[in-house]
Amino acid sequence: MKKANVEIEKAERIEADAQPDPAAPEEPLATLEPSTLTPEQFSQLKERAAKADENWERLLRATADFENFKKRAAREKQEAIKFANESLLQKLIPVLDNFDMAMSAAQNAQADGAESLHTGINMIYQQLKSLLADAGVEEVDAMGKPFDPNLHEAVSQKETAEAAEGEVVQQLRKGYKLRDRLLRPASVIVAKHPAA
């Protein structure tokens, strides 16, 4: 409504300006014609001012809603980052439980318990590998392949005539990829031709 009042005051000032002012300079800068606003035009002006006020309020509300949306989206993003690994960790907890049971079985193992302990640990290993594969983790198989600095980390070289130069002859530590992204390179020993 403030805008409507401002428009009304402007219209009244235009009418007042049309009247000669005794304090005004002798020659006006511009000649003002008397206002020719009819009552219908004046009511239209009031309606337009009211509509402008309404649009202004809607703009303010939309701006506030957008600011709230940005804050909520940022907060949700931070929560998603904070708890991104939650489902993976929930799947890892049973593996940890199985390791706990294996450790307790090893402490109470008898002479013939070594074979059952080995079997139990192998089952846990397979469970963990399966869980990681489901999450998109795959091993980098380096043995017998040409050295690739994008997938392998050369720890040393070994002189040998049994493999081509630059071929991986021994894998010391497995490498892993998460889908197409390398998590950890495989630590390898690379073949080189024997010195003559």
mmCIF file with all atom_site columns, C-alpha atoms in Angstrom:
data_model
loop_
_atom_site.group_PDB
_atom_site.id
_atom_site.type_symbol
_atom_site.label_atom_id
_atom_site.label_alt_id
_atom_site.label_comp_id
_atom_site.label_asym_id
_atom_site.label_entity_id
_atom_site.label_seq_id
_atom_site.pdbx_PDB_ins_code
_atom_site.Cartn_x
_atom_site.Cartn_y
_atom_site.Cartn_z
_atom_site.occupancy
_atom_site.B_iso_or_equiv
_atom_site.pdbx_formal_charge
_atom_site.auth_seq_id
_atom_site.auth_comp_id
_atom_site.auth_asym_id
_atom_site.auth_atom_id
_atom_site.pdbx_PDB_model_num
ATOM 1   C CA . MET A 1 1   ? 0.000   0.000   0.000   1.00 0.00 ? 1   MET A CA 1
ATOM 2   C CA . LYS A 1 2   ? 3.005   2.262   0.480   1.00 0.00 ? 2   LYS A CA 1
ATOM 3   C CA . LYS A 1 3   ? 3.541   2.376   -3.272  1.00 0.00 ? 3   LYS A CA 1
ATOM 4   C CA . ALA A 1 4   ? -0.097  3.361   -3.854  1.00 0.00 ? 4   ALA A CA 1
ATOM 5   C CA . ASN A 1 5   ? 0.214   6.187   -1.322  1.00 0.00 ? 5   ASN A CA 1
ATOM 6   C CA . VAL A 1 6   ? 3.388   7.402   -3.004  1.00 0.00 ? 6   VAL A CA 1
ATOM 7   C CA . GLU A 1 7   ? 1.636   7.460   -6.386  1.00 0.00 ? 7   GLU A CA 1
ATOM 8   C CA . ILE A 1 8   ? -1.296  9.390   -4.918  1.00 0.00 ? 8   ILE A CA 1
ATOM 9   C CA . GLU A 1 9   ? 1.067   11.900  -3.334  1.00 0.00 ? 9   GLU A CA 1
ATOM 10  C CA . LYS A 1 10  ? 2.843   12.299  -6.686  1.00 0.00 ? 10  LYS A CA 1
ATOM 11  C CA . ALA A 1 11  ? -0.459  12.997  -8.420  1.00 0.00 ? 11  ALA A CA 1
ATOM 12  C CA . GLU A 1 12  ? -1.365  15.548  -5.722  1.00 0.00 ? 12  GLU A CA 1
ATOM 13  C CA . ARG A 1 13  ? 2.051   17.196  -6.088  1.00 0.00 ? 13  ARG A CA 1
ATOM 14  C CA . ILE A 1 14  ? 1.559   17.470  -9.820  1.00 0.00 ? 14  ILE A CA 1
ATOM 15  C CA . GLU A 1 15  ? -1.709  19.246  -9.169  1.00 0.00 ? 15  GLU A CA 1
ATOM 16  C CA . ALA A 1 16  ? -0.056  21.494  -6.566  1.00 0.00 ? 16  ALA A CA 1
ATOM 17  C CA . ASP A 1 17  ? 2.832   22.252  -8.928  1.00 0.00 ? 17  ASP A CA 1
ATOM 18  C CA . ALA A 1 18  ? 0.344   23.487  -11.483 1.00 0.00 ? 18  ALA A CA 1
ATOM 19  C CA . GLN A 1 19  ? -0.588  26.284  -9.053  1.00 0.00 ? 19  GLN A CA 1
ATOM 20  C CA . PRO A 1 20  ? 1.729   29.316  -9.101  1.00 0.00 ? 20  PRO A CA 1
ATOM 21  C CA . ASP A 1 21  ? 4.089   29.432  -6.126  1.00 0.00 ? 21  ASP A CA 1
ATOM 22  C CA . PRO A 1 22  ? 4.891   32.921  -4.852  1.00 0.00 ? 22  PRO A CA 1
ATOM 23  C CA . ALA A 1 23  ? 8.361   31.829  -3.670  1.00 0.00 ? 23  ALA A CA 1
ATOM 24  C CA . ALA A 1 24  ? 9.229   30.260  -7.054  1.00 0.00 ? 24  ALA A CA 1
ATOM 25  C CA . PRO A 1 25  ? 11.571  32.080  -9.454  1.00 0.00 ? 25  PRO A CA 1
ATOM 26  C CA . GLU A 1 26  ? 9.971   34.363  -11.983 1.00 0.00 ? 26  GLU A CA 1
ATOM 27  C CA . GLU A 1 27  ? 10.629  32.057  -14.933 1.00 0.00 ? 27  GLU A CA 1
ATOM 28  C CA . PRO A 1 28  ? 9.982   28.313  -14.373 1.00 0.00 ? 28  PRO A CA 1
ATOM 29  C CA . LEU A 1 29  ? 12.453  25.811  -15.819 1.00 0.00 ? 29  LEU A CA 1
ATOM 30  C CA . ALA A 1 30  ? 9.658   23.926  -17.574 1.00 0.00 ? 30  ALA A CA 1
ATOM 31  C CA . THR A 1 31  ? 6.099   24.766  -18.213 1.00 0.00 ? 31  THR A CA 1
ATOM 32  C CA . LEU A 1 32  ? 3.714   22.437  -16.391 1.00 0.00 ? 32  LEU A CA 1
ATOM 33  C CA . GLU A 1 33  ? 0.249   21.891  -17.697 1.00 0.00 ? 33  GLU A CA 1
ATOM 34  C CA . PRO A 1 34  ? -2.537  21.421  -15.218 1.00 0.00 ? 34  PRO A CA 1
ATOM 35  C CA . SER A 1 35  ? -3.214  17.813  -14.345 1.00 0.00 ? 35  SER A CA 1
ATOM 36  C CA . THR A 1 36  ? -5.829  16.204  -16.483 1.00 0.00 ? 36  THR A CA 1
ATOM 37  C CA . LEU A 1 37  ? -6.364  13.058  -14.382 1.00 0.00 ? 37  LEU A CA 1
ATOM 38  C CA . THR A 1 38  ? -9.940  11.982  -14.419 1.00 0.00 ? 38  THR A CA 1
ATOM 39  C CA . PRO A 1 39  ? -11.403 10.083  -11.462 1.00 0.00 ? 39  PRO A CA 1
ATOM 40  C CA . GLU A 1 40  ? -11.292 6.894   -13.583 1.00 0.00 ? 40  GLU A CA 1
ATOM 41  C CA . GLN A 1 41  ? -7.591  7.382   -14.368 1.00 0.00 ? 41  GLN A CA 1
ATOM 42  C CA . PHE A 1 42  ? -6.936  8.112   -10.704 1.00 0.00 ? 42  PHE A CA 1
ATOM 43  C CA . SER A 1 43  ? -8.646  4.845   -9.661  1.00 0.00 ? 43  SER A CA 1
ATOM 44  C CA . GLN A 1 44  ? -6.663  2.954   -12.345 1.00 0.00 ? 44  GLN A CA 1
ATOM 45  C CA . LEU A 1 45  ? -3.494  4.501   -10.951 1.00 0.00 ? 45  LEU A CA 1
ATOM 46  C CA . LYS A 1 46  ? -4.475  3.306   -7.463  1.00 0.00 ? 46  LYS A CA 1
ATOM 47  C CA . GLU A 1 47  ? -5.131  -0.221  -8.799  1.00 0.00 ? 47  GLU A CA 1
ATOM 48  C CA . ARG A 1 48  ? -1.763  -0.309  -10.559 1.00 0.00 ? 48  ARG A CA 1
ATOM 49  C CA . ALA A 1 49  ? 0.002   0.904   -7.424  1.00 0.00 ? 49  ALA A CA 1
ATOM 50  C CA . ALA A 1 50  ? -1.731  -1.815  -5.380  1.00 0.00 ? 50  ALA A CA 1
ATOM 51  C CA . LYS A 1 51  ? -0.728  -4.422  -7.962  1.00 0.00 ? 51  LYS A CA 1
ATOM 52  C CA . ALA A 1 52  ? 2.869   -3.138  -7.886  1.00 0.00 ? 52  ALA A CA 1
ATOM 53  C CA . ASP A 1 53  ? 2.864   -3.474  -4.074  1.00 0.00 ? 53  ASP A CA 1
ATOM 54  C CA . GLU A 1 54  ? 1.526   -7.010  -4.361  1.00 0.00 ? 54  GLU A CA 1
ATOM 55  C CA . ASN A 1 55  ? 4.215   -7.940  -6.915  1.00 0.00 ? 55  ASN A CA 1
ATOM 56  C CA . TRP A 1 56  ? 6.893   -6.421  -4.673  1.00 0.00 ? 56  TRP A CA 1
ATOM 57  C CA . GLU A 1 57  ? 5.713   -8.525  -1.723  1.00 0.00 ? 57  GLU A CA 1
ATOM 58  C CA . ARG A 1 58  ? 5.721   -11.660 -3.892  1.00 0.00 ? 58  ARG A CA 1
ATOM 59  C CA . LEU A 1 59  ? 9.255   -10.882 -5.028  1.00 0.00 ? 59  LEU A CA 1
ATOM 60  C CA . LEU A 1 60  ? 10.410  -10.482 -1.428  1.00 0.00 ? 60  LEU A CA 1
ATOM 61  C CA . ARG A 1 61  ? 8.765   -13.793 -0.462  1.00 0.00 ? 61  ARG A CA 1
ATOM 62  C CA . ALA A 1 62  ? 10.295  -15.606 -3.459  1.00 0.00 ? 62  ALA A CA 1
ATOM 63  C CA . THR A 1 63  ? 13.733  -14.199 -2.629  1.00 0.00 ? 63  THR A CA 1
ATOM 64  C CA . ALA A 1 64  ? 13.415  -15.329 0.997   1.00 0.00 ? 64  ALA A CA 1
ATOM 65  C CA . ASP A 1 65  ? 12.234  -18.788 -0.098  1.00 0.00 ? 65  ASP A CA 1
ATOM 66  C CA . PHE A 1 66  ? 15.193  -19.104 -2.461  1.00 0.00 ? 66  PHE A CA 1
ATOM 67  C CA . GLU A 1 67  ? 17.660  -18.104 0.285   1.00 0.00 ? 67  GLU A CA 1
ATOM 68  C CA . ASN A 1 68  ? 16.115  -20.718 2.606   1.00 0.00 ? 68  ASN A CA 1
ATOM 69  C CA . PHE A 1 69  ? 16.373  -23.319 -0.160  1.00 0.00 ? 69  PHE A CA 1
ATOM 70  C CA . LYS A 1 70  ? 20.085  -22.548 -0.686  1.00 0.00 ? 70  LYS A CA 1
ATOM 71  C CA . LYS A 1 71  ? 20.779  -22.879 3.051   1.00 0.00 ? 71  LYS A CA 1
ATOM 72  C CA . ARG A 1 72  ? 18.833  -26.165 3.265   1.00 0.00 ? 72  ARG A CA 1
ATOM 73  C CA . ALA A 1 73  ? 20.631  -27.575 0.187   1.00 0.00 ? 73  ALA A CA 1
ATOM 74  C CA . ALA A 1 74  ? 24.033  -26.663 1.646   1.00 0.00 ? 74  ALA A CA 1
ATOM 75  C CA . ARG A 1 75  ? 23.106  -28.289 4.980   1.00 0.00 ? 75  ARG A CA 1
ATOM 76  C CA . GLU A 1 76  ? 21.888  -31.470 3.224   1.00 0.00 ? 76  GLU A CA 1
ATOM 77  C CA . LYS A 1 77  ? 25.073  -31.602 1.154   1.00 0.00 ? 77  LYS A CA 1
ATOM 78  C CA . GLN A 1 78  ? 27.216  -31.382 4.291   1.00 0.00 ? 78  GLN A CA 1
ATOM 79  C CA . GLU A 1 79  ? 25.206  -34.202 5.886   1.00 0.00 ? 79  GLU A CA 1
ATOM 80  C CA . ALA A 1 80  ? 25.541  -36.346 2.763   1.00 0.00 ? 80  ALA A CA 1
ATOM 81  C CA . ILE A 1 81  ? 29.316  -35.859 2.795   1.00 0.00 ? 81  ILE A CA 1
ATOM 82  C CA . LYS A 1 82  ? 29.504  -36.541 6.527   1.00 0.00 ? 82  LYS A CA 1
ATOM 83  C CA . PHE A 1 83  ? 27.552  -39.811 6.322   1.00 0.00 ? 83  PHE A CA 1
ATOM 84  C CA . ALA A 1 84  ? 28.480  -40.952 2.793   1.00 0.00 ? 84  ALA A CA 1
ATOM 85  C CA . ASN A 1 85  ? 30.222  -44.117 4.007   1.00 0.00 ? 85  ASN A CA 1
ATOM 86  C CA . GLU A 1 86  ? 27.512  -45.114 6.461   1.00 0.00 ? 86  GLU A CA 1
ATOM 87  C CA . SER A 1 87  ? 26.065  -47.990 4.403   1.00 0.00 ? 87  SER A CA 1
ATOM 88  C CA . LEU A 1 88  ? 29.517  -49.381 3.560   1.00 0.00 ? 88  LEU A CA 1
ATOM 89  C CA . LEU A 1 89  ? 30.551  -49.283 7.210   1.00 0.00 ? 89  LEU A CA 1
ATOM 90  C CA . GLN A 1 90  ? 27.335  -51.030 8.252   1.00 0.00 ? 90  GLN A CA 1
ATOM 91  C CA . LYS A 1 91  ? 28.295  -53.853 5.889   1.00 0.00 ? 91  LYS A CA 1
ATOM 92  C CA . LEU A 1 92  ? 31.848  -53.984 7.297   1.00 0.00 ? 92  LEU A CA 1
ATOM 93  C CA . ILE A 1 93  ? 30.746  -54.406 10.921  1.00 0.00 ? 93  ILE A CA 1
ATOM 94  C CA . PRO A 1 94  ? 29.779  -58.111 10.492  1.00 0.00 ? 94  PRO A CA 1
ATOM 95  C CA . VAL A 1 95  ? 33.239  -58.771 9.024   1.00 0.00 ? 95  VAL A CA 1
ATOM 96  C CA . LEU A 1 96  ? 34.759  -57.189 12.126  1.00 0.00 ? 96  LEU A CA 1
ATOM 97  C CA . ASP A 1 97  ? 32.521  -59.397 14.290  1.00 0.00 ? 97  ASP A CA 1
ATOM 98  C CA . ASN A 1 98  ? 33.765  -62.474 12.432  1.00 0.00 ? 98  ASN A CA 1
ATOM 99  C CA . PHE A 1 99  ? 37.377  -61.420 13.005  1.00 0.00 ? 99  PHE A CA 1
ATOM 100 C CA . ASP A 1 100 ? 36.621  -61.037 16.724  1.00 0.00 ? 100 ASP A CA 1
ATOM 101 C CA . MET A 1 101 ? 35.215  -64.578 16.815  1.00 0.00 ? 101 MET A CA 1
ATOM 102 C CA . ALA A 1 102 ? 38.276  -65.886 14.926  1.00 0.00 ? 102 ALA A CA 1
ATOM 103 C CA . MET A 1 103 ? 40.637  -64.186 17.394  1.00 0.00 ? 103 MET A CA 1
ATOM 104 C CA . SER A 1 104 ? 38.788  -65.669 20.336  1.00 0.00 ? 104 SER A CA 1
ATOM 105 C CA . ALA A 1 105 ? 38.811  -69.111 18.651  1.00 0.00 ? 105 ALA A CA 1
ATOM 106 C CA . ALA A 1 106 ? 42.585  -68.818 18.069  1.00 0.00 ? 106 ALA A CA 1
ATOM 107 C CA . GLN A 1 107 ? 43.160  -68.177 21.771  1.00 0.00 ? 107 GLN A CA 1
ATOM 108 C CA . ASN A 1 108 ? 41.115  -71.244 22.728  1.00 0.00 ? 108 ASN A CA 1
ATOM 109 C CA . ALA A 1 109 ? 42.397  -73.406 19.849  1.00 0.00 ? 109 ALA A CA 1
ATOM 110 C CA . GLN A 1 110 ? 43.559  -76.928 20.384  1.00 0.00 ? 110 GLN A CA 1
ATOM 111 C CA . ALA A 1 111 ? 46.119  -78.731 18.237  1.00 0.00 ? 111 ALA A CA 1
ATOM 112 C CA . ASP A 1 112 ? 43.578  -79.735 15.591  1.00 0.00 ? 112 ASP A CA 1
ATOM 113 C CA . GLY A 1 113 ? 41.983  -76.271 15.668  1.00 0.00 ? 113 GLY A CA 1
ATOM 114 C CA . ALA A 1 114 ? 44.574  -74.754 13.302  1.00 0.00 ? 114 ALA A CA 1
ATOM 115 C CA . GLU A 1 115 ? 42.786  -76.145 10.238  1.00 0.00 ? 115 GLU A CA 1
ATOM 116 C CA . SER A 1 116 ? 39.369  -74.854 11.351  1.00 0.00 ? 116 SER A CA 1
ATOM 117 C CA . LEU A 1 117 ? 40.934  -71.470 12.214  1.00 0.00 ? 117 LEU A CA 1
ATOM 118 C CA . HIS A 1 118 ? 42.459  -71.293 8.731   1.00 0.00 ? 118 HIS A CA 1
ATOM 119 C CA . THR A 1 119 ? 39.085  -72.167 7.192   1.00 0.00 ? 119 THR A CA 1
ATOM 120 C CA . GLY A 1 120 ? 37.312  -69.520 9.293   1.00 0.00 ? 120 GLY A CA 1
ATOM 121 C CA . ILE A 1 121 ? 39.791  -66.779 8.397   1.00 0.00 ? 121 ILE A CA 1
ATOM 122 C CA . ASN A 1 122 ? 39.535  -67.733 4.716   1.00 0.00 ? 122 ASN A CA 1
ATOM 123 C CA . MET A 1 123 ? 35.738  -67.396 4.937   1.00 0.00 ? 123 MET A CA 1
ATOM 124 C CA . ILE A 1 124 ? 36.104  -63.927 6.491   1.00 0.00 ? 124 ILE A CA 1
ATOM 125 C CA . TYR A 1 125 ? 38.549  -62.958 3.734   1.00 0.00 ? 125 TYR A CA 1
ATOM 126 C CA . GLN A 1 126 ? 36.087  -64.073 1.049   1.00 0.00 ? 126 GLN A CA 1
ATOM 127 C CA . GLN A 1 127 ? 33.262  -62.199 2.818   1.00 0.00 ? 127 GLN A CA 1
ATOM 128 C CA . LEU A 1 128 ? 35.325  -58.994 2.850   1.00 0.00 ? 128 LEU A CA 1
ATOM 129 C CA . LYS A 1 129 ? 36.360  -59.374 -0.812  1.00 0.00 ? 129 LYS A CA 1
ATOM 130 C CA . SER A 1 130 ? 32.719  -59.910 -1.795  1.00 0.00 ? 130 SER A CA 1
ATOM 131 C CA . LEU A 1 131 ? 31.613  -56.853 0.167   1.00 0.00 ? 131 LEU A CA 1
ATOM 132 C CA . LEU A 1 132 ? 34.278  -54.674 -1.476  1.00 0.00 ? 132 LEU A CA 1
ATOM 133 C CA . ALA A 1 133 ? 33.375  -56.016 -4.938  1.00 0.00 ? 133 ALA A CA 1
ATOM 134 C CA . ASP A 1 134 ? 29.714  -55.110 -4.295  1.00 0.00 ? 134 ASP A CA 1
ATOM 135 C CA . ALA A 1 135 ? 30.858  -51.575 -3.420  1.00 0.00 ? 135 ALA A CA 1
ATOM 136 C CA . GLY A 1 136 ? 32.715  -51.312 -6.764  1.00 0.00 ? 136 GLY A CA 1
ATOM 137 C CA . VAL A 1 137 ? 36.249  -52.057 -5.536  1.00 0.00 ? 137 VAL A CA 1
ATOM 138 C CA . GLU A 1 138 ? 38.362  -54.262 -7.799  1.00 0.00 ? 138 GLU A CA 1
ATOM 139 C CA . GLU A 1 139 ? 41.924  -55.542 -7.505  1.00 0.00 ? 139 GLU A CA 1
ATOM 140 C CA . VAL A 1 140 ? 44.641  -54.330 -9.865  1.00 0.00 ? 140 VAL A CA 1
ATOM 141 C CA . ASP A 1 141 ? 46.245  -57.491 -11.203 1.00 0.00 ? 141 ASP A CA 1
ATOM 142 C CA . ALA A 1 142 ? 49.838  -56.607 -12.076 1.00 0.00 ? 142 ALA A CA 1
ATOM 143 C CA . MET A 1 143 ? 51.637  -59.951 -12.214 1.00 0.00 ? 143 MET A CA 1
ATOM 144 C CA . GLY A 1 144 ? 53.136  -60.682 -15.655 1.00 0.00 ? 144 GLY A CA 1
ATOM 145 C CA . LYS A 1 145 ? 51.795  -57.488 -17.199 1.00 0.00 ? 145 LYS A CA 1
ATOM 146 C CA . PRO A 1 146 ? 53.777  -54.547 -18.614 1.00 0.00 ? 146 PRO A CA 1
ATOM 147 C CA . PHE A 1 147 ? 54.561  -51.881 -16.028 1.00 0.00 ? 147 PHE A CA 1
ATOM 148 C CA . ASP A 1 148 ? 51.926  -49.102 -16.092 1.00 0.00 ? 148 ASP A CA 1
ATOM 149 C CA . PRO A 1 149 ? 52.780  -46.042 -13.961 1.00 0.00 ? 149 PRO A CA 1
ATOM 150 C CA . ASN A 1 150 ? 49.071  -45.210 -13.801 1.00 0.00 ? 150 ASN A CA 1
ATOM 151 C CA . LEU A 1 151 ? 48.324  -48.491 -11.988 1.00 0.00 ? 151 LEU A CA 1
ATOM 152 C CA . HIS A 1 152 ? 51.640  -49.678 -10.561 1.00 0.00 ? 152 HIS A CA 1
ATOM 153 C CA . GLU A 1 153 ? 54.257  -48.332 -8.198  1.00 0.00 ? 153 GLU A CA 1
ATOM 154 C CA . ALA A 1 154 ? 57.716  -49.705 -8.989  1.00 0.00 ? 154 ALA A CA 1
ATOM 155 C CA . VAL A 1 155 ? 59.608  -50.441 -5.786  1.00 0.00 ? 155 VAL A CA 1
ATOM 156 C CA . SER A 1 156 ? 62.671  -51.922 -7.469  1.00 0.00 ? 156 SER A CA 1
ATOM 157 C CA . GLN A 1 157 ? 63.972  -53.660 -10.578 1.00 0.00 ? 157 GLN A CA 1
ATOM 158 C CA . LYS A 1 158 ? 65.122  -57.244 -10.903 1.00 0.00 ? 158 LYS A CA 1
ATOM 159 C CA . GLU A 1 159 ? 67.593  -58.489 -13.477 1.00 0.00 ? 159 GLU A CA 1
ATOM 160 C CA . THR A 1 160 ? 66.120  -61.480 -15.241 1.00 0.00 ? 160 THR A CA 1
ATOM 161 C CA . ALA A 1 161 ? 66.173  -63.066 -18.679 1.00 0.00 ? 161 ALA A CA 1
ATOM 162 C CA . GLU A 1 162 ? 62.887  -64.908 -18.023 1.00 0.00 ? 162 GLU A CA 1
ATOM 163 C CA . ALA A 1 163 ? 60.674  -61.838 -18.557 1.00 0.00 ? 163 ALA A CA 1
ATOM 164 C CA . ALA A 1 164 ? 60.626  -58.973 -21.022 1.00 0.00 ? 164 ALA A CA 1
ATOM 165 C CA . GLU A 1 165 ? 62.081  -55.674 -19.881 1.00 0.00 ? 165 GLU A CA 1
ATOM 166 C CA . GLY A 1 166 ? 59.459  -53.537 -18.158 1.00 0.00 ? 166 GLY A CA 1
ATOM 167 C CA . GLU A 1 167 ? 57.295  -56.519 -17.239 1.00 0.00 ? 167 GLU A CA 1
ATOM 168 C CA . VAL A 1 168 ? 56.093  -56.970 -13.650 1.00 0.00 ? 168 VAL A CA 1
ATOM 169 C CA . VAL A 1 169 ? 57.864  -60.019 -12.193 1.00 0.00 ? 169 VAL A CA 1
ATOM 170 C CA . GLN A 1 170 ? 56.633  -59.765 -8.616  1.00 0.00 ? 170 GLN A CA 1
ATOM 171 C CA . GLN A 1 171 ? 53.732  -58.038 -6.891  1.00 0.00 ? 171 GLN A CA 1
ATOM 172 C CA . LEU A 1 172 ? 54.547  -57.027 -3.313  1.00 0.00 ? 172 LEU A CA 1
ATOM 173 C CA . ARG A 1 173 ? 51.244  -55.346 -2.447  1.00 0.00 ? 173 ARG A CA 1
ATOM 174 C CA . LYS A 1 174 ? 47.933  -55.461 -4.294  1.00 0.00 ? 174 LYS A CA 1
ATOM 175 C CA . GLY A 1 175 ? 46.497  -52.344 -5.862  1.00 0.00 ? 175 GLY A CA 1
ATOM 176 C CA . TYR A 1 176 ? 42.816  -51.413 -5.862  1.00 0.00 ? 176 TYR A CA 1
ATOM 177 C CA . LYS A 1 177 ? 40.460  -49.368 -8.035  1.00 0.00 ? 177 LYS A CA 1
ATOM 178 C CA . LEU A 1 178 ? 37.043  -47.987 -7.218  1.00 0.00 ? 178 LEU A CA 1
ATOM 179 C CA . ARG A 1 179 ? 35.284  -48.417 -10.548 1.00 0.00 ? 179 ARG A CA 1
ATOM 180 C CA . ASP A 1 180 ? 37.581  -46.380 -12.846 1.00 0.00 ? 180 ASP A CA 1
ATOM 181 C CA . ARG A 1 181 ? 39.456  -44.444 -10.142 1.00 0.00 ? 181 ARG A CA 1
ATOM 182 C CA . LEU A 1 182 ? 42.685  -45.788 -8.646  1.00 0.00 ? 182 LEU A CA 1
ATOM 183 C CA . LEU A 1 183 ? 42.534  -46.103 -4.856  1.00 0.00 ? 183 LEU A CA 1
ATOM 184 C CA . ARG A 1 184 ? 46.011  -47.516 -4.348  1.00 0.00 ? 184 ARG A CA 1
ATOM 185 C CA . PRO A 1 185 ? 48.654  -48.537 -6.909  1.00 0.00 ? 185 PRO A CA 1
ATOM 186 C CA . ALA A 1 186 ? 50.089  -52.052 -6.812  1.00 0.00 ? 186 ALA A CA 1
ATOM 187 C CA . SER A 1 187 ? 53.637  -52.160 -5.433  1.00 0.00 ? 187 SER A CA 1
ATOM 188 C CA . VAL A 1 188 ? 55.680  -54.175 -7.912  1.00 0.00 ? 188 VAL A CA 1
ATOM 189 C CA . ILE A 1 189 ? 59.157  -55.272 -8.929  1.00 0.00 ? 189 ILE A CA 1
ATOM 190 C CA . VAL A 1 190 ? 59.883  -54.729 -12.626 1.00 0.00 ? 190 VAL A CA 1
ATOM 191 C CA . ALA A 1 191 ? 62.103  -56.848 -14.847 1.00 0.00 ? 191 ALA A CA 1
ATOM 192 C CA . LYS A 1 192 ? 65.183  -55.471 -16.562 1.00 0.00 ? 192 LYS A CA 1
ATOM 193 C CA . HIS A 1 193 ? 67.713  -57.195 -18.831 1.00 0.00 ? 193 HIS A CA 1
ATOM 194 C CA . PRO A 1 194 ? 70.757  -58.568 -17.045 1.00 0.00 ? 194 PRO A CA 1
ATOM 195 C CA . ALA A 1 195 ? 73.927  -56.525 -17.335 1.00 0.00 ? 195 ALA A CA 1
ATOM 196 C CA . ALA A 1 196 ? 76.223  -57.929 -20.006 1.00 0.00 ? 196 ALA A CA 1
#
